[in-house]
């Protein structure tokens, strides 16, 4: 009996390995080999020719050039990291809030949901690239500079001048005010980056058993208490998931990646580009590790 | 927020009502007006409606702006009375944008590319996800760590080596051994198909993860029943697991299609001279300027931006059409995939 069972397990394991064979092959050829090559290129000077390429070893010079010589790289890197630090908490709070709203029952709910998931489809792609290219921005700015008040209103769509003054009058700390008003000014950016996170939170909210809420209602908990004592702990694993997703997502397409790309394919300096990509990746990995370490200790697992 | 406070208070209200059976009309009226819970509920739904409508507007605003601009003619641009609805609506912008982008070739190329990679990727990722979930073997944890690694490593890190690899494709130098040179795979679909077959294409790691979570959620009993009845692992995968996995496959296919469609990063590097929709759109501002320069001495920037807007709309139009049809799956399928589990 024992023996037959183990042989079945062995057969399963063999099939598992068989199922994974395509992936393992792809993982080696399209991931591990390129990664190893990328490390190799970053320590070398690569001259591409018609049939292949030639490498000359250079040590750390590509890295030092990226960090100390290149005028833009470090600056771009700090901008990107700062943006990430500012945006990711906002995205997470915002998407949790929206998911809670969209989980309630109201008229036109599925229609509203459909609109909120639209950015998942649109914002990841070309629309952003074109807007980044600054073509429309230039025209808008030209419009603004012409002193035309109607032009100003086009550009100033969604500005929080009133809110800022109000908060400052109340006596809120100025840096907090700047953070909040900045968030309001960038509402489009934040909404368009939080589509997937809303979907994930929404799915999590729907998987919370209604009996928990019923019990709390009988005990006399208010909606506010139910949110902090039930909803929040139950979705906290998803906060971790979303944190990781948002961080990765915010590093996918920005100034640094554009620079890495242009150095590789316009300047044709593959070595420098690889070195930059590795510096970039190690910074991302460090940020991910720190944030996962900090958050995962507070995550509550139900089972 | 999720539990509405009115109902929790309803019980106490009832008890209160019983203790005063002879409530007058005035008392009843007073109670109705001063019912804080009811008012707060009403106020909350009002606030919620305003918030949601406002944010829907923020999302739709750029699209509406582009739609409005795409129908405007040159006269409408200089007409200060025209804000949203053009006076001389015309299809002219669309005609020009389609011509400049070579729209129909581009859409055919993009569609083929996205469809082929989507189907292959869904299949290979389902296979891998199933193995990771249900067919344990020694060393599997290390391989799964590899999957996570493919999610984490930014594509920029491996782009350059993959580019060189595909430029003269060569498995371990085998082609060199037999006297041939590497095959140049740029401008063909192979740099997308090969990783897709092997589950290492764009965001494949994420899809494997989704499938693994989903298959883990399917109860052991179904599968064991099949095994007892004499089905092998292959048979149970084909006739039990795959039909059950349709929601997860739907989700993965949607994401895979959309991301491949929108990807400008790989397609502009691996398909430098093929006219896909993303490259056509990216080149649009430049091409529009060139085209307008041929006829006029100085380009009207507003007219140029109008054409670019139209082109953008055209490039996302197929996605929006698709979204209208499958939106329901998109919204509802995630919670069935067990992504959350």
Short mmCIF file of C-alpha atoms in Angstrom, two decimals, chain B residues 2-321:
data_model
loop_
_atom_site.label_atom_id
_atom_site.label_comp_id
_atom_site.label_asym_id
_atom_site.label_seq_id
_atom_site.Cartn_x
_atom_site.Cartn_y
_atom_site.Cartn_z
CA UNK B 2 -19.87 48.71 4.90
CA UNK B 3 -22.33 48.08 7.68
CA UNK B 4 -24.90 50.80 7.69
CA UNK B 5 -25.57 52.10 11.15
CA UNK B 6 -29.33 52.51 10.65
CA UNK B 7 -30.08 48.85 10.88
CA UNK B 8 -28.12 48.31 14.05
CA UNK B 9 -30.18 51.05 15.62
CA UNK B 10 -33.43 49.71 14.25
CA UNK B 11 -33.80 47.19 17.07
CA UNK B 12 -33.41 49.72 19.85
CA UNK B 13 -35.83 52.02 18.10
CA UNK B 14 -38.42 49.28 18.06
CA UNK B 15 -38.05 48.73 21.78
CA UNK B 16 -38.38 52.44 22.35
CA UNK B 17 -41.53 52.46 20.27
CA UNK B 18 -43.11 49.71 22.33
CA UNK B 19 -42.59 51.53 25.59
CA UNK B 20 -44.57 54.47 24.22
CA UNK B 21 -47.55 52.89 22.53
CA UNK B 22 -49.64 56.05 22.54
CA UNK B 23 -47.37 58.18 20.41
CA UNK B 24 -49.09 61.22 18.98
CA UNK B 25 -48.85 62.33 15.38
CA UNK B 26 -46.63 65.20 16.41
CA UNK B 27 -44.32 62.84 18.18
CA UNK B 28 -44.16 60.57 15.17
CA UNK B 29 -43.40 63.49 12.90
CA UNK B 30 -40.70 64.71 15.22
CA UNK B 31 -39.12 61.31 15.35
CA UNK B 32 -39.10 61.01 11.59
CA UNK B 33 -37.45 64.37 11.10
CA UNK B 34 -34.89 63.95 13.84
CA UNK B 35 -33.94 60.43 12.86
CA UNK B 36 -30.19 61.02 12.70
CA UNK B 37 -29.39 57.65 11.25
CA UNK B 38 -31.65 58.12 8.30
CA UNK B 39 -30.28 61.56 7.57
CA UNK B 40 -26.70 60.41 7.89
CA UNK B 41 -27.40 57.56 5.54
CA UNK B 42 -28.90 59.91 3.00
CA UNK B 43 -25.99 62.32 3.41
CA UNK B 44 -23.49 59.51 2.95
CA UNK B 45 -25.06 58.33 -0.28
CA UNK B 46 -25.06 61.91 -1.52
CA UNK B 47 -21.37 62.34 -0.69
CA UNK B 48 -20.63 59.00 -2.28
CA UNK B 49 -22.49 59.91 -5.43
CA UNK B 50 -20.65 63.23 -5.73
CA UNK B 51 -17.28 61.57 -5.15
CA UNK B 52 -17.88 58.80 -7.65
CA UNK B 53 -19.34 61.04 -10.33
CA UNK B 54 -16.43 63.45 -9.89
CA UNK B 55 -13.87 60.71 -10.24
CA UNK B 56 -15.61 59.12 -13.19
CA UNK B 57 -15.43 62.54 -14.80
CA UNK B 58 -11.71 62.74 -14.09
CA UNK B 59 -11.21 59.38 -15.76
CA UNK B 60 -13.37 60.14 -18.76
CA UNK B 61 -12.29 63.76 -19.23
CA UNK B 62 -9.20 63.13 -21.39
CA UNK B 63 -11.12 60.68 -23.56
CA UNK B 64 -14.07 63.01 -23.97
CA UNK B 65 -11.70 65.83 -24.81
CA UNK B 66 -10.12 63.73 -27.52
CA UNK B 67 -13.45 62.60 -28.91
CA UNK B 68 -14.60 66.18 -29.11
CA UNK B 69 -11.36 67.30 -30.72
CA UNK B 70 -11.41 64.50 -33.26
CA UNK B 71 -14.65 65.71 -34.82
CA UNK B 72 -13.70 69.36 -34.97
CA UNK B 73 -12.80 71.03 -38.21
CA UNK B 74 -10.36 73.89 -38.69
CA UNK B 75 -13.07 76.54 -38.40
CA UNK B 76 -14.20 75.15 -35.08
CA UNK B 77 -10.70 75.56 -33.68
CA UNK B 78 -10.76 79.30 -34.15
CA UNK B 79 -14.38 79.64 -33.14
CA UNK B 80 -14.45 80.74 -29.48
CA UNK B 81 -18.07 79.64 -29.11
CA UNK B 82 -17.14 76.01 -29.67
CA UNK B 83 -16.06 74.27 -26.48
CA UNK B 84 -17.22 70.67 -26.70
CA UNK B 85 -19.63 70.14 -29.54
CA UNK B 86 -18.17 71.18 -32.90
CA UNK B 87 -20.27 73.26 -35.27
CA UNK B 88 -18.89 71.71 -38.43
CA UNK B 89 -18.47 68.12 -37.39
CA UNK B 90 -16.53 66.09 -39.90
CA UNK B 91 -14.77 62.79 -40.38
CA UNK B 92 -11.88 64.60 -41.96
CA UNK B 93 -9.52 64.13 -39.03
CA UNK B 94 -10.20 60.42 -38.98
CA UNK B 95 -9.54 60.14 -42.71
CA UNK B 96 -6.20 61.92 -42.40
CA UNK B 97 -5.13 60.02 -39.27
CA UNK B 98 -5.98 56.67 -40.84
CA UNK B 99 -3.97 57.61 -43.87
CA UNK B 100 -0.95 58.84 -41.90
CA UNK B 101 -0.88 55.83 -39.58
CA UNK B 102 -1.57 53.28 -42.31
CA UNK B 103 -4.19 52.23 -39.81
CA UNK B 104 -5.50 49.00 -41.27
CA UNK B 105 -2.08 47.40 -41.77
CA UNK B 106 -1.14 48.47 -38.28
CA UNK B 107 -4.28 47.08 -36.73
CA UNK B 108 -3.83 43.76 -38.55
CA UNK B 109 -0.23 43.43 -37.36
CA UNK B 110 -1.08 44.37 -33.79
CA UNK B 111 -4.05 42.07 -33.70
CA UNK B 112 -2.12 39.05 -35.00
CA UNK B 113 0.71 39.68 -32.58
CA UNK B 114 -1.53 40.11 -29.55
CA UNK B 115 -3.80 37.20 -30.38
CA UNK B 116 -1.01 34.70 -31.03
CA UNK B 117 0.97 35.59 -27.92
CA UNK B 118 -2.17 35.67 -25.79
CA UNK B 119 -3.27 32.17 -26.75
CA UNK B 120 0.21 30.65 -26.43
CA UNK B 121 0.92 32.44 -23.20
CA UNK B 122 -2.35 31.41 -21.59
CA UNK B 123 -1.70 27.79 -22.44
CA UNK B 124 1.92 27.66 -21.29
CA UNK B 125 1.19 29.58 -18.11
CA UNK B 126 -1.76 27.32 -17.28
CA UNK B 127 0.50 24.31 -17.69
CA UNK B 128 3.18 25.76 -15.46
CA UNK B 129 0.69 27.04 -12.91
CA UNK B 130 -0.95 23.63 -12.66
CA UNK B 131 2.40 21.92 -12.12
CA UNK B 132 3.33 24.39 -9.41
CA UNK B 133 -0.01 23.97 -7.67
CA UNK B 134 -0.76 20.27 -7.87
CA UNK B 135 2.29 18.28 -8.92
CA UNK B 136 4.92 18.78 -6.25
CA UNK B 137 8.46 17.53 -6.74
CA UNK B 138 11.76 18.18 -5.13
CA UNK B 139 13.26 21.55 -5.93
CA UNK B 140 9.94 23.05 -7.00
CA UNK B 141 10.23 25.84 -4.46
CA UNK B 142 13.44 27.03 -6.08
CA UNK B 143 11.78 27.07 -9.49
CA UNK B 144 8.85 29.02 -8.11
CA UNK B 145 11.29 31.54 -6.66
CA UNK B 146 12.45 31.83 -10.28
CA UNK B 147 8.91 32.74 -11.32
CA UNK B 148 8.81 35.46 -8.67
CA UNK B 149 12.18 36.67 -9.93
CA UNK B 150 10.81 37.07 -13.46
CA UNK B 151 8.07 39.29 -12.02
CA UNK B 152 10.52 41.42 -10.09
CA UNK B 153 13.31 41.98 -12.60
CA UNK B 154 12.48 45.01 -14.74
CA UNK B 155 12.41 44.28 -18.49
CA UNK B 156 15.12 46.89 -19.04
CA UNK B 157 17.66 44.62 -17.41
CA UNK B 158 17.23 41.84 -19.93
CA UNK B 159 16.24 43.87 -22.98
CA UNK B 160 19.73 44.47 -24.36
CA UNK B 161 20.93 40.85 -24.12
CA UNK B 162 17.64 39.58 -25.53
CA UNK B 163 17.94 42.05 -28.36
CA UNK B 164 21.42 40.81 -29.20
CA UNK B 165 20.23 37.26 -28.75
CA UNK B 166 17.37 37.65 -31.18
CA UNK B 167 19.45 39.62 -33.63
CA UNK B 168 21.51 36.52 -34.29
CA UNK B 169 19.56 33.75 -32.70
CA UNK B 170 21.67 30.80 -31.79
CA UNK B 171 20.91 27.95 -29.40
CA UNK B 172 24.16 27.33 -27.52
CA UNK B 173 26.09 28.10 -30.68
CA UNK B 174 24.60 25.05 -32.41
CA UNK B 175 24.08 26.89 -35.67
CA UNK B 176 27.68 28.03 -35.63
CA UNK B 177 28.74 24.46 -35.17
CA UNK B 178 27.01 23.43 -38.35
CA UNK B 179 28.58 26.24 -40.28
CA UNK B 180 25.61 28.55 -40.33
CA UNK B 181 25.25 31.96 -38.78
CA UNK B 182 22.68 33.01 -36.24
CA UNK B 183 19.23 33.80 -37.59
CA UNK B 184 18.13 37.40 -37.48
CA UNK B 185 14.74 37.27 -35.83
CA UNK B 186 14.12 40.99 -35.60
CA UNK B 187 11.05 42.17 -37.48
CA UNK B 188 9.48 38.74 -37.23
CA UNK B 189 7.01 37.53 -34.65
CA UNK B 190 9.47 34.96 -33.28
CA UNK B 191 10.91 37.11 -30.46
CA UNK B 192 7.36 37.21 -29.11
CA UNK B 193 6.24 33.69 -29.95
CA UNK B 194 9.22 31.83 -28.49
CA UNK B 195 8.99 33.38 -25.01
CA UNK B 196 5.20 33.03 -25.15
CA UNK B 197 5.35 29.30 -25.84
CA UNK B 198 7.72 28.84 -22.95
CA UNK B 199 5.84 31.10 -20.59
CA UNK B 200 8.48 33.79 -20.31
CA UNK B 201 6.88 36.60 -22.29
CA UNK B 202 5.59 39.92 -21.03
CA UNK B 203 4.27 39.55 -17.46
CA UNK B 204 4.13 35.76 -17.74
CA UNK B 205 5.32 35.40 -14.17
CA UNK B 206 2.21 37.16 -12.98
CA UNK B 207 -0.01 34.86 -15.04
CA UNK B 208 1.71 31.73 -13.72
CA UNK B 209 1.13 33.09 -10.24
CA UNK B 210 -2.57 33.68 -10.97
CA UNK B 211 -2.98 30.15 -12.34
CA UNK B 212 -1.13 28.61 -9.42
CA UNK B 213 -3.34 30.37 -6.91
CA UNK B 214 -6.41 29.30 -8.86
CA UNK B 215 -5.48 25.63 -9.16
CA UNK B 216 -4.57 25.51 -5.50
CA UNK B 217 -8.10 26.62 -4.74
CA UNK B 218 -9.67 23.68 -6.59
CA UNK B 219 -10.42 21.00 -4.05
CA UNK B 220 -8.36 17.83 -3.96
CA UNK B 221 -11.44 15.59 -3.93
CA UNK B 222 -12.47 16.31 -7.53
CA UNK B 223 -9.07 15.39 -8.78
CA UNK B 224 -8.70 12.34 -6.57
CA UNK B 225 -12.06 11.06 -7.76
CA UNK B 226 -10.73 11.26 -11.29
CA UNK B 227 -7.56 9.42 -10.31
CA UNK B 228 -9.55 6.68 -8.60
CA UNK B 229 -11.58 6.30 -11.77
CA UNK B 230 -8.36 5.63 -13.59
CA UNK B 231 -7.65 8.94 -15.25
CA UNK B 232 -4.01 9.89 -15.56
CA UNK B 233 -2.62 13.28 -14.69
CA UNK B 234 -2.90 14.42 -18.31
CA UNK B 235 -6.49 13.35 -18.60
CA UNK B 236 -7.50 14.95 -15.34
CA UNK B 237 -5.76 18.15 -16.38
CA UNK B 238 -7.49 18.25 -19.74
CA UNK B 239 -10.98 17.22 -18.76
CA UNK B 240 -11.28 18.47 -15.18
CA UNK B 241 -8.81 21.23 -14.50
CA UNK B 242 -8.95 23.20 -17.73
CA UNK B 243 -12.77 23.42 -17.93
CA UNK B 244 -12.81 24.55 -14.32
CA UNK B 245 -10.15 27.14 -14.98
CA UNK B 246 -12.13 29.09 -17.56
CA UNK B 247 -12.61 32.16 -15.33
CA UNK B 248 -8.89 32.30 -14.60
CA UNK B 249 -8.09 31.79 -18.27
CA UNK B 250 -10.48 34.58 -19.19
CA UNK B 251 -8.71 36.95 -16.81
CA UNK B 252 -5.27 35.98 -17.98
CA UNK B 253 -6.24 36.26 -21.65
CA UNK B 254 -7.71 39.71 -21.12
CA UNK B 255 -4.65 40.99 -19.31
CA UNK B 256 -2.27 39.33 -21.74
CA UNK B 257 -4.06 40.78 -24.74
CA UNK B 258 -4.30 44.27 -23.32
CA UNK B 259 -0.71 44.40 -22.14
CA UNK B 260 0.65 43.04 -25.38
CA UNK B 261 -1.50 45.47 -27.35
CA UNK B 262 -0.30 48.42 -25.29
CA UNK B 263 3.32 47.36 -25.11
CA UNK B 264 5.52 49.81 -26.93
CA UNK B 265 8.70 48.81 -25.20
CA UNK B 266 9.38 45.42 -26.73
CA UNK B 267 7.51 45.91 -29.98
CA UNK B 268 9.43 49.06 -30.87
CA UNK B 269 12.74 47.30 -30.25
CA UNK B 270 12.04 43.85 -31.66
CA UNK B 271 9.90 45.01 -34.58
CA UNK B 272 11.75 48.15 -35.67
CA UNK B 273 10.33 48.36 -39.16
CA UNK B 274 7.03 46.57 -38.75
CA UNK B 275 4.05 48.86 -38.55
CA UNK B 276 2.22 47.91 -35.39
CA UNK B 277 -0.35 50.12 -33.81
CA UNK B 278 1.89 51.21 -30.95
CA UNK B 279 4.79 52.19 -33.15
CA UNK B 280 2.43 53.91 -35.56
CA UNK B 281 0.95 55.93 -32.72
CA UNK B 282 4.31 56.77 -31.22
CA UNK B 283 5.52 58.06 -34.57
CA UNK B 284 2.31 59.99 -35.15
CA UNK B 285 3.30 63.43 -33.80
CA UNK B 286 6.37 63.44 -36.02
CA UNK B 287 4.56 62.19 -39.10
CA UNK B 288 1.73 64.66 -38.68
CA UNK B 289 4.22 67.51 -38.54
CA UNK B 290 5.93 66.29 -41.69
CA UNK B 291 2.65 65.91 -43.52
CA UNK B 292 1.39 69.35 -42.55
CA UNK B 293 4.73 70.89 -43.49
CA UNK B 294 4.29 69.73 -47.05
CA UNK B 295 1.20 71.83 -47.60
CA UNK B 296 1.63 74.80 -45.30
CA UNK B 297 4.69 76.84 -44.41
CA UNK B 298 4.13 76.88 -40.68
CA UNK B 299 2.25 74.17 -38.88
CA UNK B 300 -0.71 75.10 -36.77
CA UNK B 301 0.09 73.27 -33.49
CA UNK B 302 -3.57 72.99 -32.58
CA UNK B 303 -4.43 71.33 -35.83
CA UNK B 304 -1.48 68.96 -35.38
CA UNK B 305 -2.55 68.07 -31.86
CA UNK B 306 -6.07 67.49 -33.10
CA UNK B 307 -4.78 64.93 -35.58
CA UNK B 308 -2.61 63.27 -32.93
CA UNK B 309 -5.62 63.05 -30.64
CA UNK B 310 -7.62 61.41 -33.38
CA UNK B 311 -4.85 58.90 -33.99
CA UNK B 312 -4.67 58.09 -30.28
CA UNK B 313 -8.40 57.53 -30.19
CA UNK B 314 -8.16 55.25 -33.20
CA UNK B 315 -5.43 53.19 -31.58
CA UNK B 316 -7.39 52.62 -28.36
CA UNK B 317 -10.71 52.19 -30.16
CA UNK B 318 -10.36 48.40 -30.64
CA UNK B 319 -9.54 47.99 -26.97
CA UNK B 320 -12.53 50.04 -25.90
CA UNK B 321 -14.80 48.04 -28.20
#
